[in-house]
């Protein structure tokens, strides 16, 4: 439904689409699946009518696209659309006047979809080992299942503040990808040592990376221990996913009924009549 009302230009201007077209020259990204992926995200979000979407900084444009898709659908298909007399122009005070971007959009009433807002954490951006955003497509990821030796090796080669060419050069943790990891995973004591040591060249990047590895492993180690239970018995994980899918499916179908009703589409299946010959 959304693909029939979404202009092509909206998808082509999504920053991640343009960025990956530039960075992944060796892959054929000229497909509808790649171009339309943000629209699938929009459908996944709006099926459950959230007011907020927890995302990283790089996904904020995708949430904005989702808001635009919701707004456009609501404009085209308000609830009770088929009851409006379109032969008469809408008055400015009409309840069917469409909302503007500047005015808060209602999340219920005559419109099917809310316009969700992005919900960012205090550290909304996590860099990869090469300083770019972390992405499997770029091969710069640190996995939640990363073994400790591999984790430490990856951080040894991680890029740092480009201003620190020599060991005696002071640095700035605020522009260093390793500094970004410290902000997320290190405690206040370690952060204080990083800020003092880096800015005064009191520590080298190797030592800073070792501290980052220690902090990161303190988080990933216990997580991987808990993961072993599900690796040993995958059915436990599948049961959790099945239970969640059952709940999600009920909510999603209720939304689809509303969306089809607003668009004046049938949402009830009727078996076609069959002849005696077809029945055989």
Short mmCIF file of C-alpha atoms in Angstrom, two decimals:
data_model
loop_
_atom_site.label_atom_id
_atom_site.label_comp_id
_atom_site.label_asym_id
_atom_site.label_seq_id
_atom_site.Cartn_x
_atom_site.Cartn_y
_atom_site.Cartn_z
CA UNK A 1 0.00 0.00 0.00
CA UNK A 2 2.77 2.44 0.92
CA UNK A 3 4.74 1.73 -2.26
CA UNK A 4 1.83 3.01 -4.34
CA UNK A 5 1.83 6.44 -2.65
CA UNK A 6 5.56 7.00 -2.04
CA UNK A 7 7.32 9.21 -4.64
CA UNK A 8 10.54 7.77 -6.06
CA UNK A 9 12.44 10.92 -5.13
CA UNK A 10 11.74 10.36 -1.43
CA UNK A 11 13.62 7.05 -1.54
CA UNK A 12 16.48 8.33 -3.68
CA UNK A 13 17.28 11.12 -1.22
CA UNK A 14 17.63 8.83 1.85
CA UNK A 15 21.23 9.47 3.02
CA UNK A 16 22.07 5.80 3.61
CA UNK A 17 21.02 4.98 0.03
CA UNK A 18 23.32 7.62 -1.42
CA UNK A 19 26.14 6.79 0.99
CA UNK A 20 26.19 3.08 0.22
CA UNK A 21 25.93 3.70 -3.53
CA UNK A 22 29.15 5.69 -3.18
CA UNK A 23 30.94 3.31 -0.80
CA UNK A 24 30.01 -0.07 -2.26
CA UNK A 25 31.07 0.37 -5.89
CA UNK A 26 31.72 -3.35 -6.30
CA UNK A 27 28.10 -4.31 -5.64
CA UNK A 28 25.07 -3.87 -7.87
CA UNK A 29 22.78 -1.72 -5.75
CA UNK A 30 20.54 -0.62 -8.62
CA UNK A 31 17.65 -2.78 -7.45
CA UNK A 32 14.18 -2.08 -6.14
CA UNK A 33 14.99 -4.14 -3.02
CA UNK A 34 17.83 -1.81 -2.08
CA UNK A 35 16.02 1.39 -3.02
CA UNK A 36 12.79 0.32 -1.33
CA UNK A 37 14.35 -0.99 1.86
CA UNK A 38 13.59 2.19 3.87
CA UNK A 39 9.95 1.84 2.85
CA UNK A 40 9.89 -1.70 4.23
CA UNK A 41 11.26 -0.21 7.44
CA UNK A 42 8.45 2.34 7.42
CA UNK A 43 5.89 -0.45 7.09
CA UNK A 44 7.53 -2.42 9.91
CA UNK A 45 7.34 0.65 12.14
CA UNK A 46 3.85 1.88 11.30
CA UNK A 47 2.24 -1.57 11.58
CA UNK A 48 2.49 -1.15 15.35
CA UNK A 49 1.59 2.56 15.55
CA UNK A 50 4.45 3.70 17.81
CA UNK A 51 4.90 7.25 19.02
CA UNK A 52 8.68 6.77 19.34
CA UNK A 53 11.25 4.62 17.53
CA UNK A 54 14.58 3.81 19.26
CA UNK A 55 17.26 4.24 16.60
CA UNK A 56 20.86 5.26 16.08
CA UNK A 57 21.78 8.65 14.66
CA UNK A 58 22.21 7.28 11.13
CA UNK A 59 18.62 5.97 11.12
CA UNK A 60 16.96 9.29 11.96
CA UNK A 61 16.36 10.08 8.23
CA UNK A 62 14.57 6.72 7.93
CA UNK A 63 12.21 7.71 10.75
CA UNK A 64 11.61 11.04 9.02
CA UNK A 65 10.70 9.15 5.83
CA UNK A 66 8.34 7.04 7.92
CA UNK A 67 6.69 10.21 9.22
CA UNK A 68 6.27 11.52 5.67
CA UNK A 69 4.77 8.22 4.48
CA UNK A 70 2.33 8.22 7.42
CA UNK A 71 1.37 11.84 6.74
CA UNK A 72 0.80 11.16 3.04
CA UNK A 73 -1.32 8.07 3.69
CA UNK A 74 -3.40 9.98 6.24
CA UNK A 75 -3.92 12.80 3.75
CA UNK A 76 -4.99 10.45 0.97
CA UNK A 77 -7.04 8.10 3.15
CA UNK A 78 -8.47 9.65 6.31
CA UNK A 79 -10.95 7.48 8.15
CA UNK A 80 -14.43 8.00 6.77
CA UNK A 81 -13.00 9.32 3.49
CA UNK A 82 -15.84 7.76 1.51
CA UNK A 83 -18.33 9.77 3.61
CA UNK A 84 -16.85 13.17 2.63
CA UNK A 85 -18.70 15.16 -0.02
CA UNK A 86 -15.84 16.11 -2.35
CA UNK A 87 -18.16 18.17 -4.52
CA UNK A 88 -17.93 20.93 -1.92
CA UNK A 89 -14.59 22.58 -1.05
CA UNK A 90 -13.37 21.99 2.49
CA UNK A 91 -13.79 24.92 4.85
CA UNK A 92 -10.69 26.07 6.78
CA UNK A 93 -12.33 24.87 10.02
CA UNK A 94 -13.38 21.54 8.55
CA UNK A 95 -12.45 18.51 10.70
CA UNK A 96 -11.13 16.98 7.48
CA UNK A 97 -8.55 19.74 6.92
CA UNK A 98 -5.25 17.96 6.56
CA UNK A 99 -2.59 18.57 9.22
CA UNK A 100 0.56 20.52 8.43
CA UNK A 101 4.10 19.53 9.36
CA UNK A 102 4.26 22.32 11.93
CA UNK A 103 1.16 21.18 13.81
CA UNK A 104 1.26 18.05 16.02
CA UNK A 105 -0.28 15.16 14.17
CA UNK A 106 -3.09 13.28 15.95
CA UNK A 107 -2.35 9.65 16.73
CA UNK A 108 -6.00 8.58 16.74
CA UNK A 109 -9.38 9.77 15.60
CA UNK A 110 -9.76 10.30 11.89
CA UNK A 111 -6.24 9.20 10.91
CA UNK A 112 -4.89 5.66 10.79
CA UNK A 113 -1.20 6.27 11.50
CA UNK A 114 0.74 8.38 14.01
CA UNK A 115 3.88 10.25 13.02
CA UNK A 116 6.53 8.66 15.26
CA UNK A 117 9.55 10.53 16.58
CA UNK A 118 13.10 9.13 16.79
CA UNK A 119 14.24 8.16 20.28
CA UNK A 120 18.02 8.53 20.63
CA UNK A 121 20.24 7.22 23.40
CA UNK A 122 22.87 9.44 25.07
CA UNK A 123 25.37 7.88 22.62
CA UNK A 124 23.45 7.75 19.35
CA UNK A 125 26.40 6.88 17.08
CA UNK A 126 28.74 3.89 17.31
CA UNK A 127 31.70 3.96 14.90
CA UNK A 128 33.19 0.93 13.21
CA UNK A 129 36.84 -0.05 13.38
CA UNK A 130 37.64 2.14 10.35
CA UNK A 131 35.93 5.22 11.78
CA UNK A 132 32.92 5.01 9.48
CA UNK A 133 29.53 3.97 10.81
CA UNK A 134 29.53 0.36 11.91
CA UNK A 135 28.07 -1.79 9.14
CA UNK A 136 28.46 -5.39 8.04
CA UNK A 137 28.58 -4.09 4.47
CA UNK A 138 31.78 -2.20 5.33
CA UNK A 139 33.41 -5.11 7.17
CA UNK A 140 34.16 -2.90 10.19
CA UNK A 141 31.94 -4.47 12.83
CA UNK A 142 32.52 -5.69 16.37
CA UNK A 143 30.01 -8.48 16.90
CA UNK A 144 28.07 -9.15 20.09
CA UNK A 145 29.43 -12.70 19.74
CA UNK A 146 33.01 -11.52 19.09
CA UNK A 147 35.56 -13.76 20.92
CA UNK A 148 37.83 -11.84 23.28
CA UNK A 149 41.07 -12.38 21.29
CA UNK A 150 39.37 -11.21 18.08
CA UNK A 151 37.85 -8.23 19.88
CA UNK A 152 41.22 -7.08 21.19
CA UNK A 153 42.88 -7.59 17.81
CA UNK A 154 40.22 -5.51 16.05
CA UNK A 155 40.63 -2.66 18.50
CA UNK A 156 44.42 -2.71 18.10
CA UNK A 157 43.99 -1.73 14.43
CA UNK A 158 41.12 0.70 15.01
CA UNK A 159 41.62 4.22 13.62
CA UNK A 160 42.13 7.05 16.12
CA UNK A 161 42.27 10.85 16.18
CA UNK A 162 44.07 11.78 12.92
CA UNK A 163 45.73 14.71 14.72
CA UNK A 164 47.81 12.28 16.81
CA UNK A 165 50.54 11.48 14.31
CA UNK A 166 53.30 11.05 16.92
CA UNK A 167 53.13 9.68 20.44
CA UNK A 168 53.89 13.14 21.83
CA UNK A 169 51.01 14.82 19.97
CA UNK A 170 47.97 15.64 22.15
CA UNK A 171 44.64 14.25 20.98
CA UNK A 172 40.93 14.85 21.37
CA UNK A 173 38.72 11.93 22.54
CA UNK A 174 35.65 13.79 21.24
CA UNK A 175 36.74 13.26 17.61
CA UNK A 176 38.34 9.83 18.09
CA UNK A 177 36.38 6.65 17.25
CA UNK A 178 38.03 4.87 20.20
CA UNK A 179 36.90 7.77 22.39
CA UNK A 180 33.34 7.13 21.21
CA UNK A 181 33.62 3.52 22.42
CA UNK A 182 34.87 4.72 25.80
CA UNK A 183 31.87 7.04 26.16
CA UNK A 184 29.51 4.10 25.75
CA UNK A 185 31.30 1.26 27.54
CA UNK A 186 33.81 2.73 30.02
CA UNK A 187 33.09 3.87 33.56
CA UNK A 188 33.69 7.39 34.88
CA UNK A 189 37.13 6.51 36.27
CA UNK A 190 38.40 5.19 32.94
CA UNK A 191 36.86 8.12 31.07
CA UNK A 192 38.69 10.55 33.33
CA UNK A 193 42.02 8.81 32.59
CA UNK A 194 41.28 8.84 28.84
CA UNK A 195 40.37 12.53 28.78
CA UNK A 196 43.40 13.57 30.82
CA UNK A 197 45.91 11.26 29.18
CA UNK A 198 44.84 11.82 25.57
CA UNK A 199 44.55 15.59 25.70
CA UNK A 200 48.00 15.94 27.35
CA UNK A 201 49.69 13.13 25.38
CA UNK A 202 50.20 11.40 28.71
CA UNK A 203 49.08 8.08 27.22
CA UNK A 204 49.49 6.55 23.79
CA UNK A 205 46.74 5.22 21.55
CA UNK A 206 47.79 1.61 22.24
CA UNK A 207 47.15 2.01 25.96
CA UNK A 208 43.85 3.79 25.29
CA UNK A 209 42.74 0.93 23.02
CA UNK A 210 43.62 -1.63 25.71
CA UNK A 211 41.39 0.18 28.18
CA UNK A 212 38.60 0.27 25.58
CA UNK A 213 38.98 -3.48 25.02
CA UNK A 214 38.76 -4.10 28.76
CA UNK A 215 35.61 -2.00 29.06
CA UNK A 216 33.95 -3.58 26.05
CA UNK A 217 34.70 -7.12 27.19
CA UNK A 218 33.20 -6.38 30.63
CA UNK A 219 29.91 -5.90 28.76
CA UNK A 220 30.21 -8.60 26.09
CA UNK A 221 31.68 -11.34 28.30
CA UNK A 222 28.62 -11.83 30.56
CA UNK A 223 26.32 -11.42 27.56
CA UNK A 224 28.09 -14.23 25.73
CA UNK A 225 27.87 -16.45 28.81
CA UNK A 226 24.08 -16.01 28.83
CA UNK A 227 24.03 -16.65 25.08
CA UNK A 228 25.50 -20.14 25.53
CA UNK A 229 22.21 -21.39 26.97
CA UNK A 230 20.43 -20.59 23.70
CA UNK A 231 23.26 -21.82 21.50
CA UNK A 232 23.04 -25.18 23.26
CA UNK A 233 19.25 -25.30 22.84
CA UNK A 234 18.13 -23.09 19.90
CA UNK A 235 14.49 -24.09 20.44
CA UNK A 236 14.42 -21.82 23.50
CA UNK A 237 15.18 -18.85 21.26
CA UNK A 238 12.67 -19.95 18.62
CA UNK A 239 9.95 -20.27 21.29
CA UNK A 240 10.57 -16.67 22.35
CA UNK A 241 10.42 -15.51 18.73
CA UNK A 242 7.20 -17.47 18.10
CA UNK A 243 5.52 -15.95 21.14
CA UNK A 244 6.53 -12.47 20.06
CA UNK A 245 5.37 -13.11 16.49
CA UNK A 246 1.94 -14.22 17.72
CA UNK A 247 1.49 -10.98 19.67
CA UNK A 248 2.86 -8.84 16.84
CA UNK A 249 0.71 -10.54 14.20
CA UNK A 250 -2.51 -9.69 16.05
CA UNK A 251 -1.55 -6.01 16.32
CA UNK A 252 -0.38 -5.87 12.71
CA UNK A 253 -3.56 -7.42 11.33
CA UNK A 254 -5.71 -4.95 13.28
CA UNK A 255 -3.71 -2.11 11.71
CA UNK A 256 -4.12 -3.62 8.24
CA UNK A 257 -7.89 -3.81 8.72
CA UNK A 258 -7.92 -0.09 9.59
CA UNK A 259 -5.66 0.82 6.65
CA UNK A 260 -7.70 -1.13 4.12
CA UNK A 261 -10.92 0.29 5.50
CA UNK A 262 -9.60 3.85 5.21
CA UNK A 263 -8.52 3.15 1.61
CA UNK A 264 -11.94 1.64 0.92
CA UNK A 265 -10.40 -1.76 0.17
CA UNK A 266 -11.91 -5.09 1.12
CA UNK A 267 -10.15 -6.81 4.01
CA UNK A 268 -12.32 -9.89 4.22
CA UNK A 269 -11.57 -12.94 2.11
CA UNK A 270 -14.48 -14.44 0.18
CA UNK A 271 -13.97 -17.76 -1.59
CA UNK A 272 -14.95 -17.51 -5.27
CA UNK A 273 -17.90 -19.54 -6.42
CA UNK A 274 -16.91 -22.75 -8.18
CA UNK A 275 -18.64 -24.78 -10.84
CA UNK A 276 -19.21 -28.48 -10.37
CA UNK A 277 -16.36 -29.18 -12.80
CA UNK A 278 -13.97 -26.89 -10.93
CA UNK A 279 -14.94 -28.50 -7.65
CA UNK A 280 -13.79 -31.84 -8.96
#
